[in-house]
Coordinates of C-alpha atoms and ligand atoms in Angstrom, one line a residue:
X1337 CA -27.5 -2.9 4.6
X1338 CA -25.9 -6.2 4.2
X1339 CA -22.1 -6.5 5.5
X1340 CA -18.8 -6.9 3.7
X1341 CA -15.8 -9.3 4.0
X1342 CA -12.5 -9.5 1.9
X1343 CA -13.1 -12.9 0.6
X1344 CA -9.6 -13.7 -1.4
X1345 CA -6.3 -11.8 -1.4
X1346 CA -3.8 -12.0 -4.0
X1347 CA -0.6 -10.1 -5.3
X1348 CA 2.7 -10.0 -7.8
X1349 CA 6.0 -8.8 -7.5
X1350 CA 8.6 -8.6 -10.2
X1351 CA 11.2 -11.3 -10.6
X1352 CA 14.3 -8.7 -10.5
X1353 CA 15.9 -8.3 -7.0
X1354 CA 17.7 -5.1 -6.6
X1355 CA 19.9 -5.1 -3.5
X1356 CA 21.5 -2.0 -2.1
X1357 CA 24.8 -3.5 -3.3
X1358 CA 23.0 -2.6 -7.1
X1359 CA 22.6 0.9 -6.0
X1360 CA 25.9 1.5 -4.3
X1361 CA 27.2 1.2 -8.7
X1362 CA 24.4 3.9 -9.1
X1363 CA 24.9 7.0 -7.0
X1364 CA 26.7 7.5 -3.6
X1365 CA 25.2 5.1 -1.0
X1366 CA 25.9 2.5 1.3
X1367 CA 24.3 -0.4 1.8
X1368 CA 25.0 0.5 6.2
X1369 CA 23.6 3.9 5.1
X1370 CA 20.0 2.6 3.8
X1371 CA 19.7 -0.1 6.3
X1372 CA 19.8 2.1 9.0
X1373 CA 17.9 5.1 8.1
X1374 CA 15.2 2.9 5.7
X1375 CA 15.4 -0.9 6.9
X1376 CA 15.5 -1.8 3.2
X1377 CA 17.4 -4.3 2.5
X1378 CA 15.9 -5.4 -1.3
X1379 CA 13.2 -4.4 -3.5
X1380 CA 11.8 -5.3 -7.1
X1381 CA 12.0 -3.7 -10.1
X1382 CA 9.5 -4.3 -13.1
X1383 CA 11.3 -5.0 -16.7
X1384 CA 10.5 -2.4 -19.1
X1385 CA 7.9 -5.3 -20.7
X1386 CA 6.5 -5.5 -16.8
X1387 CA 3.5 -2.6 -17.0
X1388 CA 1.2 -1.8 -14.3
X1389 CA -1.8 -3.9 -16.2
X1390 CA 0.2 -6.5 -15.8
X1391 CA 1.1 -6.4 -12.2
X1392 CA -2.3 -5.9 -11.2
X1393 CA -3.7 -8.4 -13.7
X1394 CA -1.7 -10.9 -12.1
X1395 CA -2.5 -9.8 -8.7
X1396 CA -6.4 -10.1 -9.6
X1397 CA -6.3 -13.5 -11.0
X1398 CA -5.1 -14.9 -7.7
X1399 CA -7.6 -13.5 -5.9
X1400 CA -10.6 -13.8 -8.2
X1401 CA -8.9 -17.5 -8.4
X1402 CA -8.7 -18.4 -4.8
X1403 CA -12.6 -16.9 -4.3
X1404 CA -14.1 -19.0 -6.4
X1405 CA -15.9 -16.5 -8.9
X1406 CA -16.9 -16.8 -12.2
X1407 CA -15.7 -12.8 -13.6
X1408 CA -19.2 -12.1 -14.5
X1409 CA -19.9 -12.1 -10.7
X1410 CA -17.7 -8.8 -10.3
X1411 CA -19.6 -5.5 -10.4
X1412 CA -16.7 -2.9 -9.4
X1413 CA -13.4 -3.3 -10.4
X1414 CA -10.7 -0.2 -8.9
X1415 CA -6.9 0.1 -9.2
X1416 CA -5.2 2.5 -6.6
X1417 CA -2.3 3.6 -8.7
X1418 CA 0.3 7.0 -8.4
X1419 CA 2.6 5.7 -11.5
X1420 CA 0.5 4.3 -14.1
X1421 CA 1.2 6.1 -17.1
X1422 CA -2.1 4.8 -18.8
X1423 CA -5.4 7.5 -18.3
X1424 CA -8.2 5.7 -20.1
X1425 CA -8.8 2.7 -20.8
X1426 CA -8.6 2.9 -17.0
X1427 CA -5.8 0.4 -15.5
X1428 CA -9.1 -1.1 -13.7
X1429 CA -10.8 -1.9 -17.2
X1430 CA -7.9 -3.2 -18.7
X1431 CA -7.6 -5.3 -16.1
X1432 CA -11.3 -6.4 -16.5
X1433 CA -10.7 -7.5 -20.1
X1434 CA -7.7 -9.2 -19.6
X1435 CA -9.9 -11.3 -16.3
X1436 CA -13.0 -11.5 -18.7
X1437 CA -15.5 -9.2 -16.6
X1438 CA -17.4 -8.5 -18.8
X1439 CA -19.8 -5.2 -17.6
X1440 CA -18.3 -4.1 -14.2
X1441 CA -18.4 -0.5 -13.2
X1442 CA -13.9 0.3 -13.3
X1443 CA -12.1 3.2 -12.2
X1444 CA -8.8 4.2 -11.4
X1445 CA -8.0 6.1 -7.8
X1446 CA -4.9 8.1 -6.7
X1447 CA -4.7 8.8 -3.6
X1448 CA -0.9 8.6 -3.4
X1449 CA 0.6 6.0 -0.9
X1450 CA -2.8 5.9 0.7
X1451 CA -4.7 5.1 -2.2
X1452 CA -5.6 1.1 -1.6
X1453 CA -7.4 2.1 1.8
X1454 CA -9.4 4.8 0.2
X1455 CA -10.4 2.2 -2.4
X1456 CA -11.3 -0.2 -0.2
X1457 CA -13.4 1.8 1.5
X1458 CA -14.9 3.2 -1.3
X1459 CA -15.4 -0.5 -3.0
X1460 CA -16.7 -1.4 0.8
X1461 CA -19.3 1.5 0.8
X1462 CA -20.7 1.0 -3.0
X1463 CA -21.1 -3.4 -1.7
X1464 CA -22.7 -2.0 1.1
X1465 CA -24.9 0.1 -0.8
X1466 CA -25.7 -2.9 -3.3
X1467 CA -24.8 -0.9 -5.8
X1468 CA -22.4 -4.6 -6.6
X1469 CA -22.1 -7.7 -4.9
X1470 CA -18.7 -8.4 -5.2
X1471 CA -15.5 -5.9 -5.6
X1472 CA -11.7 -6.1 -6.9
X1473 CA -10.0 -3.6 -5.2
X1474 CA -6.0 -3.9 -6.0
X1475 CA -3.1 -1.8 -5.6
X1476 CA -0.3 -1.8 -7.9
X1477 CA 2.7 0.4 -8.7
X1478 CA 5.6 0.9 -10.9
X1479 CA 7.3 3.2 -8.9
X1480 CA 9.9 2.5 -10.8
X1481 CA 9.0 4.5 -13.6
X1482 CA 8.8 7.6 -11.6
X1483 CA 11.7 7.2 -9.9
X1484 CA 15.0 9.7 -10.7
X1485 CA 17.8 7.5 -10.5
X1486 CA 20.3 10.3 -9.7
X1487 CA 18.6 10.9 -6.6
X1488 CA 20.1 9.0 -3.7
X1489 CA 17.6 10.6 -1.0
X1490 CA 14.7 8.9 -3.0
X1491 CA 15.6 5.6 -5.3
X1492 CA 16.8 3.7 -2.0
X1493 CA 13.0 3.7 -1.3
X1494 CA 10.6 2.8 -3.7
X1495 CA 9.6 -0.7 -5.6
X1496 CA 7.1 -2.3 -8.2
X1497 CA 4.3 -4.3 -7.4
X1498 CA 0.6 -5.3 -7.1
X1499 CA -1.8 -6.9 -4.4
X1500 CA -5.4 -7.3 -4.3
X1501 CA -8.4 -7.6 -2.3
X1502 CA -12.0 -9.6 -4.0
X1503 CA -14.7 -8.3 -1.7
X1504 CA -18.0 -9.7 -0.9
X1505 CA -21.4 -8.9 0.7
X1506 CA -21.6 -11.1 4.0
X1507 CA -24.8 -11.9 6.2
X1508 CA -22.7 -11.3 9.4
X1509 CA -22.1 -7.7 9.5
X1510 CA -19.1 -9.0 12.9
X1511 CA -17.1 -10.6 10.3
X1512 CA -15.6 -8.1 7.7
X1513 CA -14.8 -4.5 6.7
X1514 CA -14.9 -1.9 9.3
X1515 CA -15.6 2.3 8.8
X1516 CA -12.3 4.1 7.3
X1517 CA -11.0 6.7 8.8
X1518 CA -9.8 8.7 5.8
X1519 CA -8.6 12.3 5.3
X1520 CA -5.8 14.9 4.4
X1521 CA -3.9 17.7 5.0
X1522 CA -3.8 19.3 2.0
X1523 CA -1.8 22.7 3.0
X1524 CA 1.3 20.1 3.5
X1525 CA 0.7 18.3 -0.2
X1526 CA 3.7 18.7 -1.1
X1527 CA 5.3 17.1 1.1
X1528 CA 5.5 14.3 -0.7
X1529 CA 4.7 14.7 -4.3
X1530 CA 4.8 13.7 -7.9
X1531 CA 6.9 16.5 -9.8
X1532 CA 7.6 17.5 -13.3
X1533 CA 3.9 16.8 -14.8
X1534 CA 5.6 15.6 -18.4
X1535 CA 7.9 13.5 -16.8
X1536 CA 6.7 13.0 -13.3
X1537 CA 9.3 12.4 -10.7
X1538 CA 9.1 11.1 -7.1
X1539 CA 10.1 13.8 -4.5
X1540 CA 9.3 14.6 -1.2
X1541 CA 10.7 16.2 2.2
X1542 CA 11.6 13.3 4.1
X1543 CA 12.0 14.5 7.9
X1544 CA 8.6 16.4 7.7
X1545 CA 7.0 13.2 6.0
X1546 CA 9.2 11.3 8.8
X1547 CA 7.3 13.6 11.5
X1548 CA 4.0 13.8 10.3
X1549 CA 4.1 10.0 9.9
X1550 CA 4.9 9.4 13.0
X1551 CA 3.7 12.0 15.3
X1552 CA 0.2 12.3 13.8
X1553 CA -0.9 8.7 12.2
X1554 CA -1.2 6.8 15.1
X1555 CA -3.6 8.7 17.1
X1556 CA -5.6 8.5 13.3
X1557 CA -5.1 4.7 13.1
X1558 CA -6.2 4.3 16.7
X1559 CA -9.2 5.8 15.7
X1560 CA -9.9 3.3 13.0
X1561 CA -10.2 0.6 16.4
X1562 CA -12.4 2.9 18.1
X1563 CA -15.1 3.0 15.3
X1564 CA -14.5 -0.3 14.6
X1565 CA -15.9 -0.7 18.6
X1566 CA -12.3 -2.9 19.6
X1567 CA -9.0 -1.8 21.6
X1568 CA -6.1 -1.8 19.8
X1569 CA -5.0 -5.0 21.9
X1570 CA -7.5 -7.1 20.1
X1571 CA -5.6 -6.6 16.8
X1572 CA -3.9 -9.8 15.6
X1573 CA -2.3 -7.9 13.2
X1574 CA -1.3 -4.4 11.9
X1575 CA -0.4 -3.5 8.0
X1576 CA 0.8 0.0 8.1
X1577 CA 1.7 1.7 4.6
X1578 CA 5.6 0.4 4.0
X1579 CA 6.9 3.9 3.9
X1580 CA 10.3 3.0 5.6
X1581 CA 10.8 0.6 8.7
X1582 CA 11.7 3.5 10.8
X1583 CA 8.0 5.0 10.7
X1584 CA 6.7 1.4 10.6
X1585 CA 8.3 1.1 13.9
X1586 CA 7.7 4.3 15.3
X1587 CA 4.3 4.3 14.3
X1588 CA 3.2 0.9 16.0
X1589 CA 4.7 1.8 19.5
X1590 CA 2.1 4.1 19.7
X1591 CA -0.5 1.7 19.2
X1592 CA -0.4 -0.2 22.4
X1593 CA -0.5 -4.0 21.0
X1594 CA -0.3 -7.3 22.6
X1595 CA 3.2 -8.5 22.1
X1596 CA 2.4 -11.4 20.2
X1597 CA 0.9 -9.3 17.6
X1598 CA 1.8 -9.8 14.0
X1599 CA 3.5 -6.2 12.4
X1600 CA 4.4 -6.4 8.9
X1601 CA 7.3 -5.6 7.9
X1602 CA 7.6 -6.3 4.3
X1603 CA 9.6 -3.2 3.1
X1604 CA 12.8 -4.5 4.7
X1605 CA 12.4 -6.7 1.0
X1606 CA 9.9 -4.7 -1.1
X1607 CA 10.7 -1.4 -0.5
X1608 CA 7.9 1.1 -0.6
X1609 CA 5.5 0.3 -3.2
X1610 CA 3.1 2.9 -2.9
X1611 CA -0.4 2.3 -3.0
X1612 CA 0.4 -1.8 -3.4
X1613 CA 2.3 -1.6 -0.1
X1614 CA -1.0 -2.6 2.1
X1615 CA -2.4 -5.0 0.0
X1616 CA 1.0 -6.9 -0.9
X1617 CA 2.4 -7.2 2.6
X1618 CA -1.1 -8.0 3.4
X1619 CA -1.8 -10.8 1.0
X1620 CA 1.8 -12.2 1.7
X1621 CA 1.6 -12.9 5.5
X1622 CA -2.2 -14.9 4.9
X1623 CA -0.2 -16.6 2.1
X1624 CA 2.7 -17.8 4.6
X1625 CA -0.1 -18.9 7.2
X1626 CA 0.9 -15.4 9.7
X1627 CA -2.5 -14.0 10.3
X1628 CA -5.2 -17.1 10.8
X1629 CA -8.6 -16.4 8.6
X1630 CA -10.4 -14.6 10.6
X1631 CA -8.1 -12.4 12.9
X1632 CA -8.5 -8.9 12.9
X1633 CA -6.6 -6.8 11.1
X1634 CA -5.4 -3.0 11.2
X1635 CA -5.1 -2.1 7.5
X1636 CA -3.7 2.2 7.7
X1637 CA -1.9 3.9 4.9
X1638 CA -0.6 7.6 4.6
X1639 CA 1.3 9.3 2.1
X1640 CA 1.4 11.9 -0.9
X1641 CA -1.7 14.5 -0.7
X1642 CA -0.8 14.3 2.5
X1643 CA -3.2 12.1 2.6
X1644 CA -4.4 8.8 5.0
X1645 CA -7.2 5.7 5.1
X1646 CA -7.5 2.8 7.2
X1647 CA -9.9 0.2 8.3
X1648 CA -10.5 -2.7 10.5
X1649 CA -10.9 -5.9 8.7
X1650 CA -10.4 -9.4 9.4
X1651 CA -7.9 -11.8 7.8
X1652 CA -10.0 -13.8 4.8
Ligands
ACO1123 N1 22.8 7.4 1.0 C1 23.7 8.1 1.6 N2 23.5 9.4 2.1 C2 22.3 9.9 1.8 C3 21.3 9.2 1.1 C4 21.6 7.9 0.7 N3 20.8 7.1 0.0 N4 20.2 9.9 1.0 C5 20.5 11.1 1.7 N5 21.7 11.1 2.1 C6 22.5 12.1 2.9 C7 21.9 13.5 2.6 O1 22.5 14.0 1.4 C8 22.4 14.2 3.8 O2 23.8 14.5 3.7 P1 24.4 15.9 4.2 O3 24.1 15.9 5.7 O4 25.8 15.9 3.8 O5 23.6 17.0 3.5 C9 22.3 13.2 4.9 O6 22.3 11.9 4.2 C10 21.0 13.3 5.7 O7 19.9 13.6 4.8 P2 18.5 13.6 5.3 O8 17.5 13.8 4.1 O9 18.4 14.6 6.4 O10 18.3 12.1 5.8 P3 17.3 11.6 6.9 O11 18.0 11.2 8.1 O12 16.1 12.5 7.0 O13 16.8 10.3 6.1 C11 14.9 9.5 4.9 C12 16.2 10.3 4.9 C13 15.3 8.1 5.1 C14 14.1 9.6 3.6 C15 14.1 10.1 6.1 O14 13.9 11.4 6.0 C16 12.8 9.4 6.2 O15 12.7 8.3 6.7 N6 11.7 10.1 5.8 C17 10.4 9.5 5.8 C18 9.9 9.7 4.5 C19 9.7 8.4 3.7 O16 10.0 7.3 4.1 N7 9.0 8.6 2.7 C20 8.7 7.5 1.8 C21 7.8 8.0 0.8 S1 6.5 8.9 1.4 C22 5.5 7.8 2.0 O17 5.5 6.7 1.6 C23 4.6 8.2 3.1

C-alpha cells in the first residue's frame, strides 16, 4: 500500500464580520455573556448570493492551486457538509465542474461537526487503496442557514465557511496521514442535532454536549497518537473541532502537550463552523507560517450524531 500525505490546504470565509455587538440588536445577549461562556468574539456570515458551492469551490481552488495539479489528476472529490441545502448534483460534483475535473468519483458526507475527519479518512483509505491518486477532501458550512435567529442559546455559536485538504499518494509511508480513530454514540444523537426536517434548525443540549466533549474526547484523541505510534508531546500542533473555546481548552489539558505547542484557537473569530472548523483553522495557521511543513499535527473533531474522527497528520 503506498502512503498518503495532505499535499496543499486551502479555505474561504465570507467577507461579513458579525460581532457580538450585531447580536446584542438581535435577541437578549451580551457581548461579556458570549465571551465568557463561548470565547467568540466574531464570526462570518455568508450573503444570501454566498452558497455552500461557492465556499467550498473557493476553498478547493486554493488548494488544487497551491499543489500544482492539473484537475484531471483528481480521482475523489468529497464535501463534509450538515447545511447544504443541495442533495444531488452532490455539493462535491458541483464543485468538480466548477474546478474542471472532469471524471472523479464525488460524494457528499455528513457526519455533523465531525464530518471533515471522517472524510479524510475515508479519502485517506480509498488513496491508500489506489482506488485514486489524488483526493479533495473540503469542509464547508453555511451554518447560517440553519441557524434560528430567535435563539440566543444557539446563534452566538455558529459561522459560514470552507477549508480543504488535496491529498496525495507518498512513497514515505513516515510522512503523512495517520489511522482515524472514528466512532459514535448514537443513543445520545440528539444531543446535538438538526431539527425540523422541512426547515432544519440547529439545536442541541449544551452542558451534556459540554460534558461529553470534554470528559470523553480526549482520552479518544489520545488514542489517535497511540495508533499513530507518537506521545502526545511530539505533537507540534493540535486542531480540535471549534465547538466553543471552553471545550477547546478543556479538552487539550488533558492531552499532556509540550508547552510550546501550537492549539488553535480560531473560533474566538470564526465561531463554530461545523464540519469546515478543522480544515479552516487548519489551513489558516500553515497560511500565517504557525505549524512549519512537516510538523505533526492532531487533527480530532466531535459533534452531532454524537459523533467523532481524528488523525495524525503532518503539516503540508
Ligand atoms: N446570552 C445570554 N444568556 C444566555 C445566552 C446568551 N447567548 N444563551 C443562554 N443564556 C442563558 C440561558 O437562558 C440561561 O438562563 P437562565 O439561567 O435564566 O435559564 C443561562 O444563560 C444559562 O444557560 P445554559 O444553557 O445553562 O448556559 P451554559 O452555561 O450551559 O452555556 C453553552 C451554554 C455555551 C452553549 C454551553 O452549554 C456550552 O459550551 N455547551 C457546549 C456545546 C457547544 O459548544 N456546542 C456547539 C455545537 S455542538 C458541537 O459543535 C460539538
Amino acid at each position: 500500500m503506498p502512503g498518503t500525505r495532505i499535499a496543499a490546504l486551502g479555505h474561504h470565509q465570507p467577507t461579513r464580520v458579525l460581532t457580538n455587538a450585531d447580536l446584542e440588536q438581535l435577541v437578549d445577549t451580551s457581548d461579556a455573556w458570549i465571551r465568557q461562556r463561548t470565547g467568540i468574539a466574531t464570526r462570518r456570515i455568508a450573503g444570501e448570493d454566498e452558497s455552500v458551492t461557492d465556499m467550498a469551490t473557493a476553498a478547493a481552488a486554493k488548494a488544487v492551486a497551491t499543489a500544482g495539479l492539473a484537475p484531471a489528476e483528481i480521482g475523489l472529490v468529497t464535501v463534509a457538509t450538515c447545511s447544504a441545502i443541495d442533495r444531488c448534483p452532490s455539493i462535491a460534483a458541483q464543485v468538480a465542474a466548477r474546478l474542471g475535473i472532469p471524471s472523479a468519483v464525488c460524494f457528499d458526507l455528513n457526519n455533523g461537526c465531525a464530518g471533515f475527519t471522517t472524510a479524510l479518512a475515508s479519502a485517506d483509505h480509498s488513496v491508500k487503496a489506489g482506488a485514486a491518486q489524488h483526493a479533495l477532501v473540503i469542509g464547508a458550512e453555511k451554518m447560517s442557514d440553519i441557524t434560528d435567529w430567535s435563539d440566543r442559546s444557539t446563534c452566538v455559536l455558529l459561522g459560514d465557511g470552507a477549508g480543504a485538504a488535496l491529498i496525495s499518494t507518498t512513497e514515505n509511508d513516515h510522512a503523512g496521514i495517520g489511522p482515524v480513530v472514528w466512532g459514535s454514540d448514537p443513543a445520545r444523537g440528539n444531543a446535538v442535532r438538526l431539527q425540523d426536517a422541512w426547515q432544519p434548525r440547529f439545536a442541541q443540549e449544551g452542558q451534556t454536549v459540554f460534558r461529553w466533549a470534554t470528559s470523553e474526547m480526549p482520552v479518544i484523541a489520545k488514542d489517535a497518537c497511540h495508533r499513530a505510534g507518537i506521545a502526545t508531546t511530539d505533537l507540534a500542533a493540535v486542531v480540535t473541532h471549534q465547538a466553543n473555546l471552553r471545550i477547546v481548552e478543556a479538552l487539550i489539558r488533558r492531552l499532556d502537550l509540550r508547552d510550546d505547542v501550537v492549539i488553535a484557537r480560531d473560533v474566538v473569530d470564526s465561531g463554530n463552523t461545523s464540519a469546515a472548523s478543522v480544515p479552516l483553522a487548519l489551513s489558516k495557521l500553515a497560511e500565517r507560517g504557525e505549524v512549519p511543513s512537516g510538523a505533526l499535527v492532531l487533527l480530532f473533531s466531535f459533534g452531532g450524531g454524537l459523533s467523532w474522527a481524528g488523525q495524525v497528520v503532518t503539516c503540508p
